[in-house]
Coordinates of C-alpha atoms in Angstrom, one line a residue:
X1180 CA 191.6 161.8 236.1
X1181 CA 190.4 164.5 233.8
X1182 CA 192.6 162.7 231.0
X1183 CA 190.8 159.1 231.7
X1184 CA 187.2 161.3 231.1
X1185 CA 188.8 162.1 227.9
X1186 CA 190.0 158.8 226.1
X1187 CA 186.8 156.9 227.1
X1188 CA 184.8 160.2 225.9
X1189 CA 186.4 159.9 222.5
X1190 CA 186.2 155.9 222.7
X1191 CA 182.1 157.0 222.8
X1192 CA 182.2 158.6 220.4
X1193 CA 184.2 156.4 218.2
X1194 CA 182.1 153.9 219.2
X1195 CA 179.8 156.1 217.7
X1196 CA 180.8 157.2 214.4
X1197 CA 181.2 153.4 213.9
X1198 CA 178.1 152.3 214.6
X1199 CA 177.0 155.0 212.3
X1200 CA 179.2 154.1 209.4
X1201 CA 177.5 150.4 209.7
X1202 CA 174.2 152.0 209.7
X1203 CA 174.4 154.3 206.8
X1204 CA 175.6 150.6 204.7
X1205 CA 172.5 148.5 206.1
X1206 CA 170.3 151.2 205.0
X1207 CA 171.2 151.6 201.3
X1208 CA 169.6 150.4 198.2
X1209 CA 169.8 146.0 197.7
X1210 CA 173.4 145.3 195.8
X1211 CA 171.8 142.3 194.2
X1212 CA 171.5 142.8 190.0
X1213 CA 167.6 143.7 189.0
X1214 CA 165.4 141.8 187.5
X1215 CA 164.2 143.0 184.1
X1216 CA 160.0 142.1 184.0
X1217 CA 159.6 141.1 180.2
X1218 CA 156.3 142.2 179.1
X1219 CA 153.9 139.6 177.7
X1220 CA 153.7 139.7 174.1
X1221 CA 151.0 140.4 172.4
X1222 CA 149.7 137.7 170.7
X1223 CA 148.1 138.8 167.1
X1224 CA 144.9 138.4 166.8
X1225 CA 144.1 136.8 163.5
X1226 CA 142.3 139.0 161.2
X1227 CA 139.0 136.8 159.8
X1228 CA 139.1 134.5 157.0
X1229 CA 137.4 136.2 154.3
X1230 CA 134.0 134.2 153.3
X1231 CA 133.8 132.8 149.2
X1232 CA 131.8 135.4 147.9
X1233 CA 128.5 132.8 146.7
X1234 CA 128.4 132.7 143.1
X1235 CA 124.7 133.5 141.9
X1236 CA 123.5 130.8 139.5
X1237 CA 122.7 132.1 136.4
X1238 CA 118.8 131.3 135.0
X1239 CA 118.0 129.7 132.8
X1240 CA 117.3 131.4 129.5
X1241 CA 114.3 131.1 127.9
X1242 CA 113.4 129.4 124.5
X1243 CA 111.0 131.3 123.0
X1244 CA 108.3 128.9 121.9
X1245 CA 108.9 127.2 118.3
X1246 CA 105.7 126.0 116.0
X1247 CA 105.3 122.6 115.4
X1248 CA 108.2 122.9 111.8
X1249 CA 107.8 126.1 110.7
X1250 CA 108.6 130.3 111.7
X1251 CA 105.6 130.8 114.4
X1252 CA 104.0 134.7 114.3
X1253 CA 101.8 137.1 116.1
X1254 CA 98.2 138.6 115.7
X1255 CA 98.6 140.8 113.6
X1256 CA 101.8 140.0 111.9
X1257 CA 102.3 140.2 108.5
X1258 CA 104.1 137.7 106.8
X1259 CA 103.7 136.1 103.2
X1260 CA 104.3 132.0 102.3
X1261 CA 104.9 130.2 99.6
X1262 CA 107.6 131.4 96.7
X1263 CA 107.5 133.2 93.7
X1264 CA 103.8 133.2 91.7
X1265 CA 102.3 131.3 94.5
X1266 CA 103.1 133.8 96.9
X1267 CA 99.9 134.5 99.3
X1268 CA 99.6 137.0 102.3
X1269 CA 98.3 137.0 105.4
X1270 CA 98.1 138.9 109.0
X1271 CA 95.7 137.1 111.6
X1272 CA 93.6 139.8 113.2
X1273 CA 91.9 137.7 116.5
X1274 CA 90.2 134.9 117.1
X1275 CA 86.7 134.1 118.7
X1276 CA 84.6 131.2 118.9
X1277 CA 81.3 130.8 118.8
X1278 CA 78.6 127.7 119.6
X1279 CA 76.6 129.7 116.3
X1280 CA 76.9 131.4 113.2
X1281 CA 74.6 133.0 111.1
X1282 CA 71.6 135.0 112.0
X1283 CA 68.7 133.7 113.7
X1284 CA 66.9 132.6 110.8
X1285 CA 69.8 130.9 109.3
X1286 CA 72.7 129.4 110.7
X1287 CA 74.5 126.6 112.0
X1288 CA 75.2 125.1 115.5
X1289 CA 78.5 123.6 116.2
X1290 CA 79.7 120.4 116.5
X1291 CA 82.2 121.5 119.0
X1292 CA 82.8 125.1 118.9
X1293 CA 83.2 127.6 116.1
X1294 CA 86.5 129.4 115.7
X1295 CA 86.0 132.6 114.1
X1296 CA 89.6 133.7 112.8
X1297 CA 89.5 137.6 111.4
X1298 CA 92.3 138.0 109.0
X1299 CA 92.9 140.3 105.8
X1300 CA 94.0 138.0 102.7
X1301 CA 96.6 140.0 100.3
X1302 CA 98.1 138.7 96.7
X1303 CA 101.6 139.8 95.9
X1304 CA 101.5 137.9 92.6
X1305 CA 101.5 139.1 88.9
X1306 CA 98.2 137.5 88.4
X1307 CA 94.4 136.4 90.8
X1308 CA 94.2 133.9 92.9
X1309 CA 91.6 132.2 95.8
X1310 CA 91.3 131.2 99.2
X1311 CA 94.0 128.5 99.6
X1312 CA 91.3 126.5 101.7
X1313 CA 93.2 123.1 101.5
X1314 CA 96.3 125.4 103.0
X1315 CA 94.5 127.1 105.8
X1316 CA 94.4 125.1 108.0
X1317 CA 93.5 124.0 112.2
X1318 CA 95.7 121.4 113.5
X1319 CA 97.4 119.9 116.5
X1320 CA 99.0 116.4 116.8
X1321 CA 95.8 114.0 116.8
X1322 CA 94.1 116.8 114.8
X1323 CA 93.8 118.5 110.9
X1324 CA 91.2 120.4 110.4
X1325 CA 89.6 122.7 107.3
X1326 CA 87.9 125.8 106.8
X1327 CA 83.9 124.2 107.1
X1328 CA 82.7 125.5 104.4
X1329 CA 78.8 125.4 105.5
X1330 CA 79.0 128.2 108.7
X1331 CA 82.1 129.8 107.1
X1332 CA 79.4 132.1 104.6
X1333 CA 77.1 132.8 107.0
X1334 CA 79.4 134.8 109.0
X1335 CA 78.6 138.1 106.4
X1336 CA 75.0 137.8 108.0
X1337 CA 75.5 137.5 111.3
X1338 CA 74.8 140.6 113.2
X1339 CA 77.7 140.6 116.1
X1340 CA 80.1 141.3 113.4
X1341 CA 80.7 143.3 110.6
X1342 CA 82.4 141.6 107.5
X1343 CA 82.2 139.2 105.6
X1344 CA 83.5 136.0 104.6
X1345 CA 87.0 134.5 103.4
X1346 CA 86.6 130.9 101.7
X1347 CA 85.9 131.4 98.6
X1348 CA 87.1 135.2 98.4
X1349 CA 89.2 136.1 94.9
X1350 CA 91.8 138.7 94.9
X1351 CA 93.3 140.1 91.7
X1352 CA 96.9 140.7 91.7
X1353 CA 98.5 143.7 94.1
X1354 CA 94.9 143.6 96.5
X1355 CA 94.1 143.1 99.6
X1356 CA 90.4 141.8 101.1
X1357 CA 89.4 141.6 105.3
X1358 CA 87.6 139.3 106.6
X1359 CA 86.6 135.5 107.9
X1360 CA 86.6 131.8 108.0
X1361 CA 85.0 129.2 110.4
X1362 CA 86.6 126.4 111.9
X1363 CA 84.8 124.2 113.7
X1364 CA 87.2 122.6 117.2
X1365 CA 87.1 120.2 119.8
X1366 CA 86.7 122.9 122.6
X1367 CA 89.4 121.0 124.9
X1368 CA 91.4 120.6 122.4
X1369 CA 94.6 122.8 121.9
X1370 CA 95.5 123.9 117.8
X1371 CA 97.5 125.7 115.2
X1372 CA 96.8 128.2 112.6
X1373 CA 98.6 125.9 110.3
X1374 CA 99.6 127.8 106.6
X1375 CA 100.6 125.7 104.3
X1376 CA 102.8 127.1 100.4
X1377 CA 100.3 126.4 97.6
X1378 CA 103.4 125.6 95.4
X1379 CA 106.2 123.0 95.9
X1380 CA 108.4 125.5 97.4
X1381 CA 108.4 127.8 100.7
X1382 CA 107.8 126.5 104.8
X1383 CA 104.3 126.3 106.5
X1384 CA 103.8 128.9 108.9
X1385 CA 101.9 128.8 112.3
X1386 CA 100.1 131.6 114.4
X1387 CA 99.8 129.9 117.9
X1388 CA 95.6 129.9 118.9
X1389 CA 95.5 128.0 122.2
X1390 CA 93.1 125.4 123.8
X1391 CA 89.5 127.1 122.5
X1392 CA 87.3 127.5 125.1
X1393 CA 89.9 130.3 126.6
X1394 CA 89.3 131.9 123.5
X1395 CA 87.1 135.4 123.7
X1396 CA 84.0 134.6 123.5
X1397 CA 81.3 136.3 120.5
X1398 CA 79.0 138.4 122.0
X1399 CA 75.9 137.1 121.1
X1400 CA 72.2 138.6 120.1
X1401 CA 70.5 135.9 118.1
X1402 CA 67.7 134.3 119.8
X1403 CA 67.3 130.3 118.9

């Protein structure tokens, strides 16, 4: 009887041990191969395409205005017209306009508007010379105007200015004179002062006058 009890206990103990072993096998980590999680491949960010740099369009270079057919000069610029023994020096000082020229008792009235040209005339020749009336002109595409021989002498008697008339002036060799000459011009027209050589050679020179109505007026003090 005692032996049967011992055998029964041994059988029960053996069953418990087997059951424990079986339990350990079931509770362990799964024997299947673990699948690696694939990290997503980062897509490279496209670099922004550089915008082409716009090339600035070059501004057109302003071309200096040229005269109708020869060298041009500014006010107060000295220059010589002609060659050799026909040379005459000029310096155009300023322009004024007026409706009348002369004294209050003896004046001329313009048909258009008088243009008064103040200038310095010089003689670089070895002999005496006179003011070149036929070579000192006011011109445009439609007109050629000579100095007004009636109004020019009266500029010396006009109390608005202190100057001499040069229309009939004679210059000794190496000398110069400052004075004025007068043109009678259309106020709505634009003109160039055209200075021609008195001989057969040399360039015609130009000084721009502009539109006569835009020239500064000689202040009036005459009584009609």
